[in-house]
Amino acid sequence: IYQSLLHIPLPRDTHNCGEMSLVISNYGTLEYCEYPDNSLNRLYLGGFAIGTTMPYVIKTYYNDEDWVPMDGVYIYEPYPPFCEYSHAAYSDSGGEVIKGIITKQNGYTFSEPGVKDFVIMEYILKNTSSNPVEGLYAGIFLDWNINPSNSADYGGTDSLRSMAYQHYGNIYMGSAILNPPR
């Protein structure tokens, strides 16, 4: 398992199926991504974040540790129809402001031709407080490092596909919103 230089609590585990491997955690981070599998690390650090207005921004990357694990991170393989299935849960209880949000994180991988070069991450939010949370935004931050020996990575967006990406040569890495439908 990849050991981060950042001060982030364990545990973490690795989705490794098909053409891609991705280290996931039970505190919102995505770390160390190889594509194609057994190649260079293409992801410096990434993570899931939510927020309304300052100071309610919950994230765990770089020096922030707002998400607090509720249990371990678990990967099951095989888990038909998936090559691998993972789940973890964490709460916003480490934030400067706490609203009682719990995130259930699910991961899905595939090994069939044509669908073996991505990991689907699903985030389900639950408000455990009796107070409504208005104007909540959610997103994924990804600090790609596709060509570690060169800072000339290029990026772009595709609004029709709800996708953001970065590339160097013929290696493309990115994320797309699958639900709600485009």
PDB file of C-alpha atoms in Angstrom:
ATOM      1  CA  ILE A   1       0.000   0.000   0.000  1.00  0.00           C
ATOM      2  CA  TYR A   2       1.232   3.462  -0.904  1.00  0.00           C
ATOM      3  CA  GLN A   3       2.551   5.389   2.096  1.00  0.00           C
ATOM      4  CA  SER A   4       1.711   9.071   1.773  1.00  0.00           C
ATOM      5  CA  LEU A   5       4.081  11.769   2.983  1.00  0.00           C
ATOM      6  CA  LEU A   6       1.024  13.561   4.317  1.00  0.00           C
ATOM      7  CA  HIS A   7      -0.250  13.115   7.857  1.00  0.00           C
ATOM      8  CA  ILE A   8      -3.432  11.197   7.095  1.00  0.00           C
ATOM      9  CA  PRO A   9      -4.803   8.401   9.266  1.00  0.00           C
ATOM     10  CA  LEU A  10      -4.974   4.824   8.049  1.00  0.00           C
ATOM     11  CA  PRO A  11      -6.556   2.625   6.776  1.00  0.00           C
ATOM     12  CA  ARG A  12      -6.578   2.677   3.022  1.00  0.00           C
ATOM     13  CA  ASP A  13      -6.798  -0.062   0.429  1.00  0.00           C
ATOM     14  CA  THR A  14      -6.358  -0.466  -3.320  1.00  0.00           C
ATOM     15  CA  HIS A  15      -8.851  -1.097  -6.102  1.00  0.00           C
ATOM     16  CA  ASN A  16      -6.764  -3.108  -8.557  1.00  0.00           C
ATOM     17  CA  CYS A  17      -8.738  -4.600 -11.407  1.00  0.00           C
ATOM     18  CA  GLY A  18      -8.510  -4.312 -15.150  1.00  0.00           C
ATOM     19  CA  GLU A  19      -6.129  -1.607 -16.417  1.00  0.00           C
ATOM     20  CA  MET A  20      -6.198   0.696 -13.388  1.00  0.00           C
ATOM     21  CA  SER A  21      -5.346   0.683  -9.705  1.00  0.00           C
ATOM     22  CA  LEU A  22      -6.512   3.368  -7.265  1.00  0.00           C
ATOM     23  CA  VAL A  23      -5.837   3.729  -3.536  1.00  0.00           C
ATOM     24  CA  ILE A  24      -9.001   4.658  -1.625  1.00  0.00           C
ATOM     25  CA  SER A  25      -9.560   5.455   2.038  1.00  0.00           C
ATOM     26  CA  ASN A  26     -12.232   5.675   4.719  1.00  0.00           C
ATOM     27  CA  TYR A  27     -11.677   9.420   5.190  1.00  0.00           C
ATOM     28  CA  GLY A  28     -12.433  10.803   1.732  1.00  0.00           C
ATOM     29  CA  THR A  29      -9.049  10.720  -0.016  1.00  0.00           C
ATOM     30  CA  LEU A  30      -8.111   9.136  -3.318  1.00  0.00           C
ATOM     31  CA  GLU A  31      -4.394   8.499  -3.603  1.00  0.00           C
ATOM     32  CA  TYR A  32      -1.928   6.835  -5.893  1.00  0.00           C
ATOM     33  CA  CYS A  33      -3.468   5.892  -9.235  1.00  0.00           C
ATOM     34  CA  GLU A  34      -1.682   3.756 -11.811  1.00  0.00           C
ATOM     35  CA  TYR A  35      -2.870   3.703 -15.403  1.00  0.00           C
ATOM     36  CA  PRO A  36      -2.089   1.505 -17.108  1.00  0.00           C
ATOM     37  CA  ASP A  37      -1.726  -0.855 -14.162  1.00  0.00           C
ATOM     38  CA  ASN A  38       1.866  -1.375 -12.952  1.00  0.00           C
ATOM     39  CA  SER A  39       3.016   1.922 -14.464  1.00  0.00           C
ATOM     40  CA  LEU A  40       3.788   5.283 -12.844  1.00  0.00           C
ATOM     41  CA  ASN A  41       1.644   6.931 -10.184  1.00  0.00           C
ATOM     42  CA  ARG A  42      -0.576   9.436 -12.036  1.00  0.00           C
ATOM     43  CA  LEU A  43      -2.322  11.026  -9.016  1.00  0.00           C
ATOM     44  CA  TYR A  44      -0.583  13.106  -6.374  1.00  0.00           C
ATOM     45  CA  LEU A  45      -3.680  13.370  -4.201  1.00  0.00           C
ATOM     46  CA  GLY A  46      -7.429  13.688  -4.500  1.00  0.00           C
ATOM     47  CA  GLY A  47     -10.462  13.704  -2.310  1.00  0.00           C
ATOM     48  CA  PHE A  48     -14.171  14.151  -1.815  1.00  0.00           C
ATOM     49  CA  ALA A  49     -15.378  17.481  -0.427  1.00  0.00           C
ATOM     50  CA  ILE A  50     -18.659  19.103   0.549  1.00  0.00           C
ATOM     51  CA  GLY A  51     -19.568  22.606   1.642  1.00  0.00           C
ATOM     52  CA  THR A  52     -22.087  25.405   1.819  1.00  0.00           C
ATOM     53  CA  THR A  53     -20.492  28.743   2.659  1.00  0.00           C
ATOM     54  CA  MET A  54     -17.357  29.358   4.685  1.00  0.00           C
ATOM     55  CA  PRO A  55     -16.506  28.095   7.191  1.00  0.00           C
ATOM     56  CA  TYR A  56     -18.432  24.881   6.324  1.00  0.00           C
ATOM     57  CA  VAL A  57     -16.086  23.206   3.857  1.00  0.00           C
ATOM     58  CA  ILE A  58     -15.320  19.565   4.677  1.00  0.00           C
ATOM     59  CA  LYS A  59     -12.317  17.891   3.015  1.00  0.00           C
ATOM     60  CA  THR A  60      -9.290  15.763   3.790  1.00  0.00           C
ATOM     61  CA  TYR A  61      -6.310  16.622   1.646  1.00  0.00           C
ATOM     62  CA  TYR A  62      -3.051  18.390   2.198  1.00  0.00           C
ATOM     63  CA  ASN A  63      -3.256  19.642   5.821  1.00  0.00           C
ATOM     64  CA  ASP A  64      -7.008  19.304   6.413  1.00  0.00           C
ATOM     65  CA  GLU A  65      -8.498  16.340   8.229  1.00  0.00           C
ATOM     66  CA  ASP A  66     -12.194  17.232   8.376  1.00  0.00           C
ATOM     67  CA  TRP A  67     -13.610  13.814   7.483  1.00  0.00           C
ATOM     68  CA  VAL A  68     -13.519  11.341  10.388  1.00  0.00           C
ATOM     69  CA  PRO A  69     -13.639   7.579   9.646  1.00  0.00           C
ATOM     70  CA  MET A  70     -16.623   5.685  11.012  1.00  0.00           C
ATOM     71  CA  ASP A  71     -15.257   2.251  10.160  1.00  0.00           C
ATOM     72  CA  GLY A  72     -12.624   0.647   7.945  1.00  0.00           C
ATOM     73  CA  VAL A  73     -12.441   0.576   4.169  1.00  0.00           C
ATOM     74  CA  TYR A  74     -13.509  -2.788   2.740  1.00  0.00           C
ATOM     75  CA  ILE A  75     -12.928  -4.261  -0.714  1.00  0.00           C
ATOM     76  CA  TYR A  76     -14.692  -7.427  -1.861  1.00  0.00           C
ATOM     77  CA  GLU A  77     -13.563  -9.367  -4.927  1.00  0.00           C
ATOM     78  CA  PRO A  78     -15.124 -10.722  -6.971  1.00  0.00           C
ATOM     79  CA  TYR A  79     -18.485  -9.147  -6.231  1.00  0.00           C
ATOM     80  CA  PRO A  80     -20.655  -9.930  -9.281  1.00  0.00           C
ATOM     81  CA  PRO A  81     -21.395  -8.136 -11.485  1.00  0.00           C
ATOM     82  CA  PHE A  82     -18.286  -6.174 -10.422  1.00  0.00           C
ATOM     83  CA  CYS A  83     -14.664  -7.261 -10.405  1.00  0.00           C
ATOM     84  CA  GLU A  84     -14.364  -5.421  -7.065  1.00  0.00           C
ATOM     85  CA  TYR A  85     -16.757  -3.589  -4.766  1.00  0.00           C
ATOM     86  CA  SER A  86     -15.673  -1.343  -1.881  1.00  0.00           C
ATOM     87  CA  HIS A  87     -17.346   0.628   0.853  1.00  0.00           C
ATOM     88  CA  ALA A  88     -16.389   3.019   3.629  1.00  0.00           C
ATOM     89  CA  ALA A  89     -18.126   5.652   5.753  1.00  0.00           C
ATOM     90  CA  TYR A  90     -16.999   8.908   7.331  1.00  0.00           C
ATOM     91  CA  SER A  91     -18.536  11.935   9.042  1.00  0.00           C
ATOM     92  CA  ASP A  92     -17.982  15.690   9.003  1.00  0.00           C
ATOM     93  CA  SER A  93     -17.165  15.673  12.743  1.00  0.00           C
ATOM     94  CA  GLY A  94     -13.570  16.869  12.241  1.00  0.00           C
ATOM     95  CA  GLY A  95     -14.584  20.135  10.584  1.00  0.00           C
ATOM     96  CA  GLU A  96     -14.494  23.645  11.948  1.00  0.00           C
ATOM     97  CA  VAL A  97     -18.321  23.588  11.728  1.00  0.00           C
ATOM     98  CA  ILE A  98     -20.199  20.294  12.125  1.00  0.00           C
ATOM     99  CA  LYS A  99     -23.586  19.745  10.467  1.00  0.00           C
ATOM    100  CA  GLY A 100     -23.981  15.995  11.087  1.00  0.00           C
ATOM    101  CA  ILE A 101     -23.334  14.806   7.523  1.00  0.00           C
ATOM    102  CA  ILE A 102     -22.296  11.176   7.056  1.00  0.00           C
ATOM    103  CA  THR A 103     -20.871  10.052   3.715  1.00  0.00           C
ATOM    104  CA  LYS A 104     -21.157   6.462   2.539  1.00  0.00           C
ATOM    105  CA  GLN A 105     -18.545   5.814  -0.162  1.00  0.00           C
ATOM    106  CA  ASN A 106     -18.889   2.908  -2.610  1.00  0.00           C
ATOM    107  CA  GLY A 107     -16.403   1.896  -5.300  1.00  0.00           C
ATOM    108  CA  TYR A 108     -16.926  -0.351  -8.327  1.00  0.00           C
ATOM    109  CA  THR A 109     -14.421  -1.821 -10.812  1.00  0.00           C
ATOM    110  CA  PHE A 110     -14.780  -3.957 -13.907  1.00  0.00           C
ATOM    111  CA  SER A 111     -12.476  -6.309 -15.821  1.00  0.00           C
ATOM    112  CA  GLU A 112     -14.396  -6.796 -19.076  1.00  0.00           C
ATOM    113  CA  PRO A 113     -12.958  -5.364 -22.320  1.00  0.00           C
ATOM    114  CA  GLY A 114     -14.070  -1.778 -22.875  1.00  0.00           C
ATOM    115  CA  VAL A 115     -14.878  -1.133 -19.194  1.00  0.00           C
ATOM    116  CA  LYS A 116     -11.624  -1.977 -17.426  1.00  0.00           C
ATOM    117  CA  ASP A 117      -9.896   1.399 -17.371  1.00  0.00           C
ATOM    118  CA  PHE A 118     -11.858   3.267 -14.699  1.00  0.00           C
ATOM    119  CA  VAL A 119     -13.147   3.079 -11.131  1.00  0.00           C
ATOM    120  CA  ILE A 120     -16.641   4.327 -10.335  1.00  0.00           C
ATOM    121  CA  MET A 121     -16.890   6.098  -6.972  1.00  0.00           C
ATOM    122  CA  GLU A 122     -20.339   6.717  -5.495  1.00  0.00           C
ATOM    123  CA  TYR A 123     -20.947   9.090  -2.579  1.00  0.00           C
ATOM    124  CA  ILE A 124     -24.215   8.959  -0.637  1.00  0.00           C
ATOM    125  CA  LEU A 125     -24.789  11.774   1.866  1.00  0.00           C
ATOM    126  CA  LYS A 126     -27.031  11.526   4.927  1.00  0.00           C
ATOM    127  CA  ASN A 127     -27.996  14.401   7.202  1.00  0.00           C
ATOM    128  CA  THR A 128     -28.140  12.951  10.736  1.00  0.00           C
ATOM    129  CA  SER A 129     -29.121  16.294  12.252  1.00  0.00           C
ATOM    130  CA  SER A 130     -32.680  17.584  12.667  1.00  0.00           C
ATOM    131  CA  ASN A 131     -31.566  20.825  10.972  1.00  0.00           C
ATOM    132  CA  PRO A 132     -31.818  21.116   7.178  1.00  0.00           C
ATOM    133  CA  VAL A 133     -28.590  21.813   5.264  1.00  0.00           C
ATOM    134  CA  GLU A 134     -29.319  24.372   2.569  1.00  0.00           C
ATOM    135  CA  GLY A 135     -27.147  25.044  -0.494  1.00  0.00           C
ATOM    136  CA  LEU A 136     -24.860  22.019  -0.101  1.00  0.00           C
ATOM    137  CA  TYR A 137     -22.310  21.446  -2.853  1.00  0.00           C
ATOM    138  CA  ALA A 138     -20.244  18.292  -3.369  1.00  0.00           C
ATOM    139  CA  GLY A 139     -17.210  17.646  -5.529  1.00  0.00           C
ATOM    140  CA  ILE A 140     -13.996  15.750  -6.079  1.00  0.00           C
ATOM    141  CA  PHE A 141     -10.603  17.444  -6.064  1.00  0.00           C
ATOM    142  CA  LEU A 142      -7.923  15.632  -8.109  1.00  0.00           C
ATOM    143  CA  ASP A 143      -4.299  16.781  -8.259  1.00  0.00           C
ATOM    144  CA  TRP A 144      -3.099  14.743 -11.251  1.00  0.00           C
ATOM    145  CA  ASN A 145       0.583  14.221 -11.911  1.00  0.00           C
ATOM    146  CA  ILE A 146       0.474  12.331 -15.190  1.00  0.00           C
ATOM    147  CA  ASN A 147       4.062  12.937 -16.216  1.00  0.00           C
ATOM    148  CA  PRO A 148       6.033  13.198 -12.929  1.00  0.00           C
ATOM    149  CA  SER A 149       9.258  14.140 -14.737  1.00  0.00           C
ATOM    150  CA  ASN A 150       7.657  17.061 -16.564  1.00  0.00           C
ATOM    151  CA  SER A 151       5.268  19.796 -15.482  1.00  0.00           C
ATOM    152  CA  ALA A 152       3.783  20.093 -18.975  1.00  0.00           C
ATOM    153  CA  ASP A 153       0.525  18.221 -18.345  1.00  0.00           C
ATOM    154  CA  TYR A 154      -2.430  19.693 -20.235  1.00  0.00           C
ATOM    155  CA  GLY A 155      -6.030  19.875 -19.063  1.00  0.00           C
ATOM    156  CA  GLY A 156      -9.495  20.484 -20.330  1.00  0.00           C
ATOM    157  CA  THR A 157     -13.210  20.060 -19.783  1.00  0.00           C
ATOM    158  CA  ASP A 158     -16.038  18.504 -21.751  1.00  0.00           C
ATOM    159  CA  SER A 159     -19.312  20.046 -20.558  1.00  0.00           C
ATOM    160  CA  LEU A 160     -21.453  17.676 -22.660  1.00  0.00           C
ATOM    161  CA  ARG A 161     -19.982  14.734 -20.722  1.00  0.00           C
ATOM    162  CA  SER A 162     -19.733  16.565 -17.349  1.00  0.00           C
ATOM    163  CA  MET A 163     -16.035  15.720 -17.436  1.00  0.00           C
ATOM    164  CA  ALA A 164     -12.724  17.341 -16.475  1.00  0.00           C
ATOM    165  CA  TYR A 165      -9.429  15.778 -17.495  1.00  0.00           C
ATOM    166  CA  GLN A 166      -5.696  16.188 -17.691  1.00  0.00           C
ATOM    167  CA  HIS A 167      -3.379  14.571 -20.225  1.00  0.00           C
ATOM    168  CA  TYR A 168       0.174  14.170 -21.373  1.00  0.00           C
ATOM    169  CA  GLY A 169       0.817  12.391 -24.659  1.00  0.00           C
ATOM    170  CA  ASN A 170      -1.777   9.635 -25.014  1.00  0.00           C
ATOM    171  CA  ILE A 171      -2.423   9.232 -21.261  1.00  0.00           C
ATOM    172  CA  TYR A 172      -5.685  10.886 -20.174  1.00  0.00           C
ATOM    173  CA  MET A 173      -6.868  10.971 -16.551  1.00  0.00           C
ATOM    174  CA  GLY A 174      -9.958  12.685 -15.235  1.00  0.00           C
ATOM    175  CA  SER A 175     -13.368  12.465 -13.663  1.00  0.00           C
ATOM    176  CA  ALA A 176     -16.940  12.610 -14.926  1.00  0.00           C
ATOM    177  CA  ILE A 177     -20.263  12.987 -13.164  1.00  0.00           C
ATOM    178  CA  LEU A 178     -22.410   9.950 -13.933  1.00  0.00           C
ATOM    179  CA  ASN A 179     -25.401  10.706 -11.717  1.00  0.00           C
ATOM    180  CA  PRO A 180     -27.505  12.768 -11.964  1.00  0.00           C
ATOM    181  CA  PRO A 181     -27.654  12.002 -15.688  1.00  0.00           C
ATOM    182  CA  ARG A 182     -26.194  14.606 -18.005  1.00  0.00           C
TER     183      ARG A 182
END
